[in-house]
Coordinates of C-alpha atoms in Angstrom, one line a residue:
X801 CA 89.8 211.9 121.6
X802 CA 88.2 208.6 122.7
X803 CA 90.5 206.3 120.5
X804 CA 93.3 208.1 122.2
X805 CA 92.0 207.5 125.6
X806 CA 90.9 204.0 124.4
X807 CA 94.3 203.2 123.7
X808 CA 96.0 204.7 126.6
X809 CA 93.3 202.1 128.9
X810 CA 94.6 199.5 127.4
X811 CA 98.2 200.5 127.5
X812 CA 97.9 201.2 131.2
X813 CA 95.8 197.8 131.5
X814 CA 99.4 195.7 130.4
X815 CA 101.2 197.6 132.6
X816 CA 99.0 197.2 135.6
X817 CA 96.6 194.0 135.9
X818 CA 98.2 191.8 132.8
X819 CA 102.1 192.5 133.4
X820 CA 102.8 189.7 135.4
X821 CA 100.8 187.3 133.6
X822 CA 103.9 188.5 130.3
X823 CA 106.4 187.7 132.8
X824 CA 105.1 184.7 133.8
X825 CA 105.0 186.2 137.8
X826 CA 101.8 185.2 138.2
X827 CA 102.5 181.8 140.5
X828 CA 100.7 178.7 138.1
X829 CA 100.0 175.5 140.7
X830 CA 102.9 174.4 142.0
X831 CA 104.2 171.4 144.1
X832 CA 107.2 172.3 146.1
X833 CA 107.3 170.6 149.5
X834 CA 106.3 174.2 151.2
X835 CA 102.7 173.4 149.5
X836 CA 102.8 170.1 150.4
X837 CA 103.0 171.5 153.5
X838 CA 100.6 174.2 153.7
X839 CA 97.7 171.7 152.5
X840 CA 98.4 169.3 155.4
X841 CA 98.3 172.4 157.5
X842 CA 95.0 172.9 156.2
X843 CA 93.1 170.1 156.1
X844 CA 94.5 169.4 160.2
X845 CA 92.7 172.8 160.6
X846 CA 89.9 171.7 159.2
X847 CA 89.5 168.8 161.0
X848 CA 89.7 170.7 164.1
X849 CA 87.6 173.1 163.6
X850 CA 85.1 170.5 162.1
X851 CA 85.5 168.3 165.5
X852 CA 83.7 170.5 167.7
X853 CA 80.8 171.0 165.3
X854 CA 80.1 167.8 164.4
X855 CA 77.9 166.1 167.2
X856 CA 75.6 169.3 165.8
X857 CA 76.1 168.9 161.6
X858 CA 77.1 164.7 161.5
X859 CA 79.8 162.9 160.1
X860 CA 78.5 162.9 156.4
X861 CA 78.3 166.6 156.4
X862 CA 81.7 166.8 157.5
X863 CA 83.0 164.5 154.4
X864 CA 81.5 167.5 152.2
X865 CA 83.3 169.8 153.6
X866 CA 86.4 168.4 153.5
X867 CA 85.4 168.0 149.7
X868 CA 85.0 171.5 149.4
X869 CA 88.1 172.3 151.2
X870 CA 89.8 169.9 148.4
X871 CA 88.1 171.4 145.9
X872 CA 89.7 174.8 146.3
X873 CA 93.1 174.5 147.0
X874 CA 94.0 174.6 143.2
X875 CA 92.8 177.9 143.6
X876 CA 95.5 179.4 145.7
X877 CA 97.9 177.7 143.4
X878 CA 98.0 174.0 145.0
X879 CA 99.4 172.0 141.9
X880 CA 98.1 168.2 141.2
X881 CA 100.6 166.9 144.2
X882 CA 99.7 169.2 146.8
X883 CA 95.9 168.5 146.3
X884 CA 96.0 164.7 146.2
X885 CA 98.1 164.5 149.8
X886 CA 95.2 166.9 151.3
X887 CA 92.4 164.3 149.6
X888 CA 94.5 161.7 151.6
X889 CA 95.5 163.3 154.8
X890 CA 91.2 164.6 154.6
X891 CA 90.1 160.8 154.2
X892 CA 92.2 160.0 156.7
X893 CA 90.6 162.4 159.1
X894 CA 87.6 161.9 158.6
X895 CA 87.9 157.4 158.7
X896 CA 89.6 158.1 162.5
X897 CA 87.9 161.3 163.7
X898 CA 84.7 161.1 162.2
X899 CA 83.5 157.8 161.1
X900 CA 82.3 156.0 163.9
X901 CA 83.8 153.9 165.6
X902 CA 86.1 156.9 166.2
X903 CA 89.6 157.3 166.9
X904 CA 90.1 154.5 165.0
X905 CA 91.1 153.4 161.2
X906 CA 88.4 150.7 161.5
X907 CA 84.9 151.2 159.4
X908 CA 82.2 149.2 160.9
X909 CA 79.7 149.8 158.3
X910 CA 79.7 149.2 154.5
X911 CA 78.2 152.2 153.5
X912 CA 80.6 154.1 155.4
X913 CA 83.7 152.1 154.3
X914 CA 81.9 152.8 150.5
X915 CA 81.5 156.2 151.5
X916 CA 84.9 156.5 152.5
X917 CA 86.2 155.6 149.5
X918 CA 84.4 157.2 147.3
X919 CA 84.8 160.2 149.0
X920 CA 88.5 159.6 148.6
X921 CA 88.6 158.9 144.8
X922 CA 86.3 162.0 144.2
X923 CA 88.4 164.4 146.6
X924 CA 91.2 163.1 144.5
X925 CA 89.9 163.3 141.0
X926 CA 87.9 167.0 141.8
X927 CA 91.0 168.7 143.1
X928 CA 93.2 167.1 140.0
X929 CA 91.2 168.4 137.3
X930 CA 90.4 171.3 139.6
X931 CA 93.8 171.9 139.4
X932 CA 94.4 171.0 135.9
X933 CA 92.1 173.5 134.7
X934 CA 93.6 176.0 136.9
X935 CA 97.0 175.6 135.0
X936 CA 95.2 175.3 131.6
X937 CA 93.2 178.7 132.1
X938 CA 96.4 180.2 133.1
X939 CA 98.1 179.1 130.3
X940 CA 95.5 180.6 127.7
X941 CA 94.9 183.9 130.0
X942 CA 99.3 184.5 129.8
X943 CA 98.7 183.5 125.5
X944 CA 95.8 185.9 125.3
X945 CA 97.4 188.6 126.8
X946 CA 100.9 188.2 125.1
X947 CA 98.8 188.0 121.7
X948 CA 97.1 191.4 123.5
X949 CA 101.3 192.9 123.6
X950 CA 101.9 191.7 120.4
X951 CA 99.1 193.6 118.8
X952 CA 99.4 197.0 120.8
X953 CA 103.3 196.9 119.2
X954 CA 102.2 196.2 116.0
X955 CA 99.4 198.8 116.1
X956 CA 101.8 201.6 117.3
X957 CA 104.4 200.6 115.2
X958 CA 102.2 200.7 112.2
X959 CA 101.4 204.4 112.4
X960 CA 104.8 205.4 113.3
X961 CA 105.9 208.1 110.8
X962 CA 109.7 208.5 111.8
X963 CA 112.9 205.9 113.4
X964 CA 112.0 208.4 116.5
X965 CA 108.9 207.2 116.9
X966 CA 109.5 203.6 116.2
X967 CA 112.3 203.7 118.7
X968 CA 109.8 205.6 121.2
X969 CA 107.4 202.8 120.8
X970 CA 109.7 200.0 121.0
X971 CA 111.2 201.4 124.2
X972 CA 108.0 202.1 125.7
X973 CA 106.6 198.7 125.4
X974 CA 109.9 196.4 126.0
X975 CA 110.1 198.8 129.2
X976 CA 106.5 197.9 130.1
X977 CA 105.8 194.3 129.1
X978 CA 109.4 192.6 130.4
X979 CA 110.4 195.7 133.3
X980 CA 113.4 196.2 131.6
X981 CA 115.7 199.2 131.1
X982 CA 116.3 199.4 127.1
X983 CA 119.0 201.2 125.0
X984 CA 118.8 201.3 121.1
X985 CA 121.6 201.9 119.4
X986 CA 120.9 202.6 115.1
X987 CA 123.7 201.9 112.4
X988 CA 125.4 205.0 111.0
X989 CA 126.2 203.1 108.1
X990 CA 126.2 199.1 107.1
X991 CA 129.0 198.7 108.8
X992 CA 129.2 200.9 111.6
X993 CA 127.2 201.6 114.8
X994 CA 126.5 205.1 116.1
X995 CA 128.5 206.1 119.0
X996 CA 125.3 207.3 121.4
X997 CA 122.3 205.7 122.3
X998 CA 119.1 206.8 120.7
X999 CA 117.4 209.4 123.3
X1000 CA 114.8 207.1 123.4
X1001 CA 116.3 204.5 125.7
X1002 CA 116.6 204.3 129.4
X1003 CA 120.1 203.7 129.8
X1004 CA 123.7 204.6 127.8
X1005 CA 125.6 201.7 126.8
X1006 CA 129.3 202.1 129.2
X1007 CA 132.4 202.6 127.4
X1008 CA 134.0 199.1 128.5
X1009 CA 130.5 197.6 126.7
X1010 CA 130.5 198.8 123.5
X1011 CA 133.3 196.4 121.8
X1012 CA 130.6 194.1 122.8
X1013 CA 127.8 196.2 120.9
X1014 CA 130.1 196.1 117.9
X1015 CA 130.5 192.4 117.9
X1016 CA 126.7 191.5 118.5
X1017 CA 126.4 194.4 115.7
X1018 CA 128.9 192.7 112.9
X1019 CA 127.8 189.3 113.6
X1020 CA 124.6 189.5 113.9
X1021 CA 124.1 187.6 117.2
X1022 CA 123.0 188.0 120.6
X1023 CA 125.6 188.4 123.6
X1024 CA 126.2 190.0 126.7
X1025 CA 124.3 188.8 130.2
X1026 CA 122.8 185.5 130.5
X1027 CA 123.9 184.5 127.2
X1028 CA 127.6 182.3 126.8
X1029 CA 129.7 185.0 124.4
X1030 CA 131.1 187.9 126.3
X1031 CA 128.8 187.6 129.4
X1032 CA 130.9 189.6 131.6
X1033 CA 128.8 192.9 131.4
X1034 CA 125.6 194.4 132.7
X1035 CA 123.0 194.4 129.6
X1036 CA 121.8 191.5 127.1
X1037 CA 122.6 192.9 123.8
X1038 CA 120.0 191.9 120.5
X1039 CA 121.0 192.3 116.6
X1040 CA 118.6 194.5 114.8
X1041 CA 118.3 193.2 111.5
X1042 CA 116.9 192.4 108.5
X1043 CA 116.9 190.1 105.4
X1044 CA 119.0 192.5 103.6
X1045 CA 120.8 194.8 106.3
X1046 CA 122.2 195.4 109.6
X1047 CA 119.8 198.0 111.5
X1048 CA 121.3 198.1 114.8
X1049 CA 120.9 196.9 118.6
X1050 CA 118.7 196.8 121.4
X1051 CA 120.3 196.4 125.0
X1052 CA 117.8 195.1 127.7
X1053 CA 118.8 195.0 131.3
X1054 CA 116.7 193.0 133.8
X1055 CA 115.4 194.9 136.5
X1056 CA 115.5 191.1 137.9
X1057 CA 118.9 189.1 138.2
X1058 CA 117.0 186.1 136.7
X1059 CA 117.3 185.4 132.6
X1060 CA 114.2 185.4 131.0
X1061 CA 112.2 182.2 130.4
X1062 CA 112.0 180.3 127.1
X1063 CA 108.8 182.0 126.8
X1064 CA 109.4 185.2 127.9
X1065 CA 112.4 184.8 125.4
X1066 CA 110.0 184.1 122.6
X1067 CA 107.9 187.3 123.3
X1068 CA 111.0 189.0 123.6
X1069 CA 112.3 187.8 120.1
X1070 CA 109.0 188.5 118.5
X1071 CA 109.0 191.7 119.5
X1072 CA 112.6 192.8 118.5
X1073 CA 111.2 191.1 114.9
X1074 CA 108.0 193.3 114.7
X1075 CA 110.6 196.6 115.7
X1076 CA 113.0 195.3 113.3
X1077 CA 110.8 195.6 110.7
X1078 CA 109.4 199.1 111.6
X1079 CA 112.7 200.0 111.1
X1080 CA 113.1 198.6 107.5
X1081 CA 109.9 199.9 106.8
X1082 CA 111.2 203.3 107.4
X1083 CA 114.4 203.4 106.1
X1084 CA 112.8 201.8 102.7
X1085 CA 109.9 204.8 102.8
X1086 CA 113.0 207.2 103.0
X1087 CA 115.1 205.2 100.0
X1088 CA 111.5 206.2 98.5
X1089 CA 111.3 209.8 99.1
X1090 CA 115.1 210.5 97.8
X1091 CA 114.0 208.4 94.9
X1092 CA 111.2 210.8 94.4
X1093 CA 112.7 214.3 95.1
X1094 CA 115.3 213.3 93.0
X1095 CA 113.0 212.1 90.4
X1096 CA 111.1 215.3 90.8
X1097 CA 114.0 217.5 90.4
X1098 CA 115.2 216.1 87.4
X1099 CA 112.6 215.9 85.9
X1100 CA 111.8 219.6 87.1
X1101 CA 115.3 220.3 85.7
X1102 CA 114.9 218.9 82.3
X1103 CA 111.6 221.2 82.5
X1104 CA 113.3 224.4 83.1
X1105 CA 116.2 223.6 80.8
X1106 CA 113.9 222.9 77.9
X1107 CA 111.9 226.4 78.7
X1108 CA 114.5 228.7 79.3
X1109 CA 116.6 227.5 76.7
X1110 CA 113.7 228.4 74.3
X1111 CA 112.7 231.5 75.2
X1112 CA 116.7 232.6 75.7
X1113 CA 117.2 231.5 72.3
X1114 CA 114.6 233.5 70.7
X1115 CA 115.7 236.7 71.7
X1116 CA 118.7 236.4 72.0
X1117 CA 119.1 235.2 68.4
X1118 CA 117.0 238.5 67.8
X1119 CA 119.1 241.1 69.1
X1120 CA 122.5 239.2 67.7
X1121 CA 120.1 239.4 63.9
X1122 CA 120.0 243.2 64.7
X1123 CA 123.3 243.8 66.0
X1124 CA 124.5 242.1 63.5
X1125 CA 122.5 244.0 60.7
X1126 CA 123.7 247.7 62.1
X1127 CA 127.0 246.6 61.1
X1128 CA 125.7 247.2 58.0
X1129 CA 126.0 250.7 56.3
X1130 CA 123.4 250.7 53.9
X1131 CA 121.0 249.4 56.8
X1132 CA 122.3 251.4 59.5
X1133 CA 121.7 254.6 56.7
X1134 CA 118.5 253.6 56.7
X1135 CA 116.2 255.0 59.2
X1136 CA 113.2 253.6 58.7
X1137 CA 115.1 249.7 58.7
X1138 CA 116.8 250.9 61.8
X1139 CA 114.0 251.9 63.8
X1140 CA 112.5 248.8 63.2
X1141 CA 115.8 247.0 64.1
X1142 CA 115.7 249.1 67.3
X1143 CA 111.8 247.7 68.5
X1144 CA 113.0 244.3 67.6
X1145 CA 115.9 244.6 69.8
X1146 CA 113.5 246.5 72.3
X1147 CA 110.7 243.3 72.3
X1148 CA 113.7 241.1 72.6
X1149 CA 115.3 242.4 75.7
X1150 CA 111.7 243.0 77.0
X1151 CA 111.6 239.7 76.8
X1152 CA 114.4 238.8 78.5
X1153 CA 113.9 241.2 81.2
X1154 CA 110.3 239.5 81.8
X1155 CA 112.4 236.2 81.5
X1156 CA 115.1 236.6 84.7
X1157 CA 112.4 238.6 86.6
X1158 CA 109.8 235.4 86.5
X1159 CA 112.7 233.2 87.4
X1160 CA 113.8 235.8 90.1
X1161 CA 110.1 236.0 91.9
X1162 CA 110.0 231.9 91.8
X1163 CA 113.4 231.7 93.4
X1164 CA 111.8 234.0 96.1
X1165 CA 108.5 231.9 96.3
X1166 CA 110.7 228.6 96.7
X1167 CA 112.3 230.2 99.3
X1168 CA 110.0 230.8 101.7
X1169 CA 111.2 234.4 102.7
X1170 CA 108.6 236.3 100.4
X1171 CA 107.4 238.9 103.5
X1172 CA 104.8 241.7 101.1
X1173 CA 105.6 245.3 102.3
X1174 CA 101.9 246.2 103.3
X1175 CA 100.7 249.8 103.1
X1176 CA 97.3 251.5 102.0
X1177 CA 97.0 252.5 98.0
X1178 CA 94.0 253.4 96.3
X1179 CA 93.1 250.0 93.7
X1180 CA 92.8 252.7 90.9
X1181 CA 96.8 253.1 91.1
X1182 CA 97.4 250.0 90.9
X1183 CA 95.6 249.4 88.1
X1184 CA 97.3 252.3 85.9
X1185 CA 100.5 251.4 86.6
X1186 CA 99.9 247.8 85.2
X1187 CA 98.0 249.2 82.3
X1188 CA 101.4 251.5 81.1
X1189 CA 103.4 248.5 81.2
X1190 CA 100.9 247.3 78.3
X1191 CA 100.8 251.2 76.7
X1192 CA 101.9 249.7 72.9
X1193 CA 100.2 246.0 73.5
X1194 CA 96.6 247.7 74.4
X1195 CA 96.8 249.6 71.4
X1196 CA 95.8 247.1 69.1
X1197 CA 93.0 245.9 71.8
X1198 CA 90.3 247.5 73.4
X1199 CA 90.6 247.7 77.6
X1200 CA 87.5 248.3 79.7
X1201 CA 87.8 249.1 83.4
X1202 CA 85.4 249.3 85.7
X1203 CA 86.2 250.9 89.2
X1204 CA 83.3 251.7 92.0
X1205 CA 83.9 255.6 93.5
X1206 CA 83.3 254.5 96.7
X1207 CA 85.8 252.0 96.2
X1208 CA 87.6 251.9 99.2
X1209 CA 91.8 252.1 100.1
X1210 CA 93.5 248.7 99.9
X1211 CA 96.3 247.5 102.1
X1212 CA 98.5 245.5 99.4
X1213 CA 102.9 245.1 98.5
X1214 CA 102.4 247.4 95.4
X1215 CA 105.1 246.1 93.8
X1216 CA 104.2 242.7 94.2
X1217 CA 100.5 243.1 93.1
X1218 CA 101.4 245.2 90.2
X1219 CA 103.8 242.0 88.7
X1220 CA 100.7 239.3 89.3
X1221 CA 98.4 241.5 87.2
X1222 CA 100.9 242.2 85.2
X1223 CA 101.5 238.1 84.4
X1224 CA 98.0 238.1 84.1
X1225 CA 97.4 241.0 82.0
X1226 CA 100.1 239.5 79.9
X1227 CA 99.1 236.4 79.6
X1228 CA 95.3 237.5 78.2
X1229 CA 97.0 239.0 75.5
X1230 CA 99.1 236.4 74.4
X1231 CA 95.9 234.5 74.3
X1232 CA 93.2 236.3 72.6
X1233 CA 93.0 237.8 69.1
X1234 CA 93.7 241.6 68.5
X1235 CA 90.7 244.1 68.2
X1236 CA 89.3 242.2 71.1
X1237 CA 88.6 243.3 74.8
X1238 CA 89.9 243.1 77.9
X1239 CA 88.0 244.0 80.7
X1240 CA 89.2 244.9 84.4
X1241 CA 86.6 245.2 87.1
X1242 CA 86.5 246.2 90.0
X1243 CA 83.7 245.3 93.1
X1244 CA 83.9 245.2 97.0
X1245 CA 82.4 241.8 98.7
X1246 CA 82.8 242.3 102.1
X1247 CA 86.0 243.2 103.4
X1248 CA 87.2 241.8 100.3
X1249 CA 88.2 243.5 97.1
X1250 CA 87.6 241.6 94.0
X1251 CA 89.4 241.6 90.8
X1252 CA 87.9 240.4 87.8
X1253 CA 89.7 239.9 84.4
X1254 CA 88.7 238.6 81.2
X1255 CA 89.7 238.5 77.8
X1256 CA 87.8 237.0 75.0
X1257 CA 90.0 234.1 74.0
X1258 CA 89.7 230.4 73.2
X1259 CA 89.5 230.3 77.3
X1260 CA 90.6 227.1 79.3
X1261 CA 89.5 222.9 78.7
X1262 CA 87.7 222.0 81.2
X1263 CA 90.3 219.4 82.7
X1264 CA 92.9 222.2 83.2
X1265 CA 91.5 224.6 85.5
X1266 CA 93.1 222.7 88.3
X1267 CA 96.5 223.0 86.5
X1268 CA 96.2 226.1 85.0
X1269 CA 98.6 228.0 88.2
X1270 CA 101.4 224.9 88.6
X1271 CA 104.8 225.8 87.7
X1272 CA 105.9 224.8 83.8
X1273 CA 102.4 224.5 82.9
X1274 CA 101.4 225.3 79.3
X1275 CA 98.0 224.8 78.1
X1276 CA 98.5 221.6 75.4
X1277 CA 98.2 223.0 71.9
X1278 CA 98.9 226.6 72.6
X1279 CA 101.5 228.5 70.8
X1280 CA 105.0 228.2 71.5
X1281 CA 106.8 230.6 74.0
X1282 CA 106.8 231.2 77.5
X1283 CA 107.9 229.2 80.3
X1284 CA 104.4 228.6 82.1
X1285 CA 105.4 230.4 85.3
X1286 CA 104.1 234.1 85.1
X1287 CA 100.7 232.6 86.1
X1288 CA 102.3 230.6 88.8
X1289 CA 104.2 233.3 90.1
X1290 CA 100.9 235.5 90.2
X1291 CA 99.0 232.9 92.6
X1292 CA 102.0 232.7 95.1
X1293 CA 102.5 236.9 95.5
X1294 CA 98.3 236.9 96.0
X1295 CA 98.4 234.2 98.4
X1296 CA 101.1 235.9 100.2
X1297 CA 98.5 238.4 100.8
X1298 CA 96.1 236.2 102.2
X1299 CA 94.3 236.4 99.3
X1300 CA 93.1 233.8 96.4
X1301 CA 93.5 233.5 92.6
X1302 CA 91.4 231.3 90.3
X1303 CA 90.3 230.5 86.8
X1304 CA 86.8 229.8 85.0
X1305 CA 85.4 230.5 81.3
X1306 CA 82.8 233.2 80.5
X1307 CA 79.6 231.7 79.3
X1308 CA 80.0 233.7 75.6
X1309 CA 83.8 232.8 75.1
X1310 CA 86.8 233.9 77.2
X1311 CA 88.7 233.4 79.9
X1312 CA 88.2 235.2 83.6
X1313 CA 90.7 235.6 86.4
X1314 CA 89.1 236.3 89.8
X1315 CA 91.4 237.8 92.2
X1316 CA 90.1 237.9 96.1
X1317 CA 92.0 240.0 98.3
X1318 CA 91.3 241.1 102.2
X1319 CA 91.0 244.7 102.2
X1320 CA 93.0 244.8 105.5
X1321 CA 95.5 242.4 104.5
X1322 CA 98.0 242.2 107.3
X1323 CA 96.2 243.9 110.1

């Protein structure tokens, strides 16, 4: 929160004490005949004030005053001119008011005619570089506080993250810096401007303007107000662009009916470059990210391709085999052949089935509409209903399950929860060798329930566990088959239950899936 409010300070600081030092408002020394005027005014003042004090303060204390007077008229914007007639018109004063013998331009001492004179030449020199000075420290403080602009653009412009926000920005600080009204216009394509101003802007280009939009737009040049092509209209019209493209316009329109200075220009062109680049920034970060999704779907095509034509071929060149063979008297007499012809055909359309269902569930994932029907089962159900899926598989393996009494009801999408542990059921026995177990268990943590299941496999290498659950994924080196999406599919239906899924190794061999779901999931 302070570097927000740090930033907003020194926003607010441009727009308040340093605006007119941008603009060039702030009045530098000048020496127009109404200053000219004003300092003789002064120093006459002065001196008449100073004649009635000094018979009490003497004449030589009256020639430092009159030095100080000098001194700070370049401070209330007296340019070199100005100051040097007040030096003269002070001398002069002073020689026939002051100096005796007075009323009269006649010195009758030397070290008063010295005096004099040296009083002149340092009233004159003071109140030159006095002045000088003046102009020079207004010349760095109006540099230091354009550099000051430049940099709060470039600063917002760099963390912009869309062409809303860079045209925010840019409107917000050309409306600040130059107190101008702003309207940005974007290209639809190369060629062609949009027909609205960006929302952005403070003012909508008219109808009778924008053939003059369309010119500065195709030809790359500035027109409109204060410039000689088509100056007949109410807004100063900039090119957007780039080494490679056309980007679009900016219209400005002067609050003030004067053009802007050369240097004001040069701001002003500096900052339509920094905004101009913004711009290309973005539309090259968005060149980028088509690049990528399309890189990432083909490439996520090619994956699916490769994967589903595999495990469609198998079975399906399976059940054509067996179709084919039951043509067949002497097998289709044959009941022992034929029953084994019917399991294959069985297995293969199993296979299938589990195939379109896994590519069913991550079309609902991908989606985005997966909304679990929550209700209150008992964990144990849930558990034998995956386990019958699995009635022939388990029979060459042993299953251990291990369910507290006092395990409480859990509020869970049955049918979702049943086809994770199903993936995951599935996927420990394609992995670990027959006559081996597979245990379930079972344990509250809190008002969590946890589900723990292991196999005693090969388990995972160490540099997958963080892979293990992305879509595609197979385990390098395993056997062939499977898509690498049941597992996938499991950790988006728990998620969707608030809950988490993840992966380790037992310490004697094996691979564990801990499940962690909320007990009141939903409530």
């Amino acid at each position: 929160m302070e570097s927000n409010d740090s930033n907003n300070i020194t926003a607010e600081g441009i727009q308040t004490s340093h605006k007119k030092i941008l603009l060039g408002l702030i009045p530098r020394p000048t020496s127009s005949p109404s200053k000219y005027v004003s300092a003789a005014v002064i120093i006459l003042l002065m001196t008449l004030t100073l004649y009635h004090v000094a018979g009490h303060i003497g004449y030589q204390t009256v020639s430092l005053l009159f030095l100080f007077t000098v001194t700070l008229l370049p401070l209330f914007n007296f340019g070199p001119g100005p100051v040097f007639v007040a030096a003269l018109i002070s001398a002069l004063s002073w020689n026939f008011f002051f100096i005796p013998p007075q009323f009269t331009f006649h010195i009758a001492k030397v070290d008063d005619a010295l005096m004099f004179f040296m009083y002149f030449l340092i009233a004159s020199v003071s109140g030159y570089l006095t002045s000088k000075i003046r102009t020079q420290q207004m010349f760095l403080r109006q540099k230091e506080e354009r550099t000051s602009a430049l940099y709060n653009l470039a600063k917002e412009l760099s963390i912009a993250n869309s062409i809303d926000e860079i045209c925010s920005i840019a409107a917000k600080n050309i409306r600040m810096i130059f107190q101008a009204e702003i309207a940005i216009i974007l290209s639809e394509t190369p060629d062609k401007l949009k027909k609205a101003s960006h929302p952005s802007g403070t003012f909508s280009v008219e109808e009778s303007e924008w053939h003059i939009a369309n010119w500065v737009f195709l030809n790359s040049q500035t027109a409109g107000k204060f410039t000689n092509t088509l100056s007949a209209c109410s807004a100063t019209f900039y090119p957007l662009k780039s080494k490679s493209s056309r980007l679009g316009i900016i219209g400005i329109r002067l609050q003030d009916s004067r053009a802007l200075s050369v240097e004001q220009q040069n701001l002003l062109d500096t900052f339509l470059t920094q905004i101009a680049d913004a711009f290309e920034r973005e539309n090259l970060n968005m060149i980028a990210q088509k690049s990528m999704v399309a890189y990432e779907s083909e490439k996520l095509y090619k994956t699916l391709f490769n994967s589903i034509s595999h495990e469609l071929k198998t079975p399906i060149t399976t059940i054509m085999g067996a179709v084919s063979s039951l043509n067949d008297e002497n097998i289709s007499s044959n009941k022992t052949i034929l029953f084994k012809l019917h399991e294959e055909i069985k297995i293969a359309a199993e296979r299938l089935h589990r195939l379109v269902e896994n590519l069913l569930d991550m079309a609902r994932l991908e989606s985005g509409n997966l909304k679990p029907k929550l209700d209150w089962y008992p964990i144990a159900d849930l558990i034998n209903s995956v386990l019958k899926r699995f009635e022939k598989e388990l029979k060459a393996r042993s299953i251990t399950v291990i369910i507290p009494e006092e395990m409480p009801l859990v509020k869970y999408d049955f049918g979702l929860l049943e086809q994770a542990l199903v993936n995951i059921i599935h996927n420990s026995l394609e992995y670990s060798p027959l006559r081996s177990t597979i245990t379930i268990e079972i344990k509250q943590f809190g008002n969590n329930c946890i589900i723990n299941i292991s196999d005693n496999g090969n388990g995972f290498p160490e540099d997958t566990f963080d892979k293990v659950f992305d879509k595609f994924y197979r385990i390098p080196g395993t056997k062939a088959g499977g898509t690498g999406l049941g597992l996938s599919i499991s950790k988006g239906f728990i998620e969707a239950h608030g809950g988490n899924i993840s992966a380790s190794n037992k310490p004697g061999g094996g691979a564990v899936f801990s499940i962690s779901l909320p007990i009141t999931a939903g409530v």
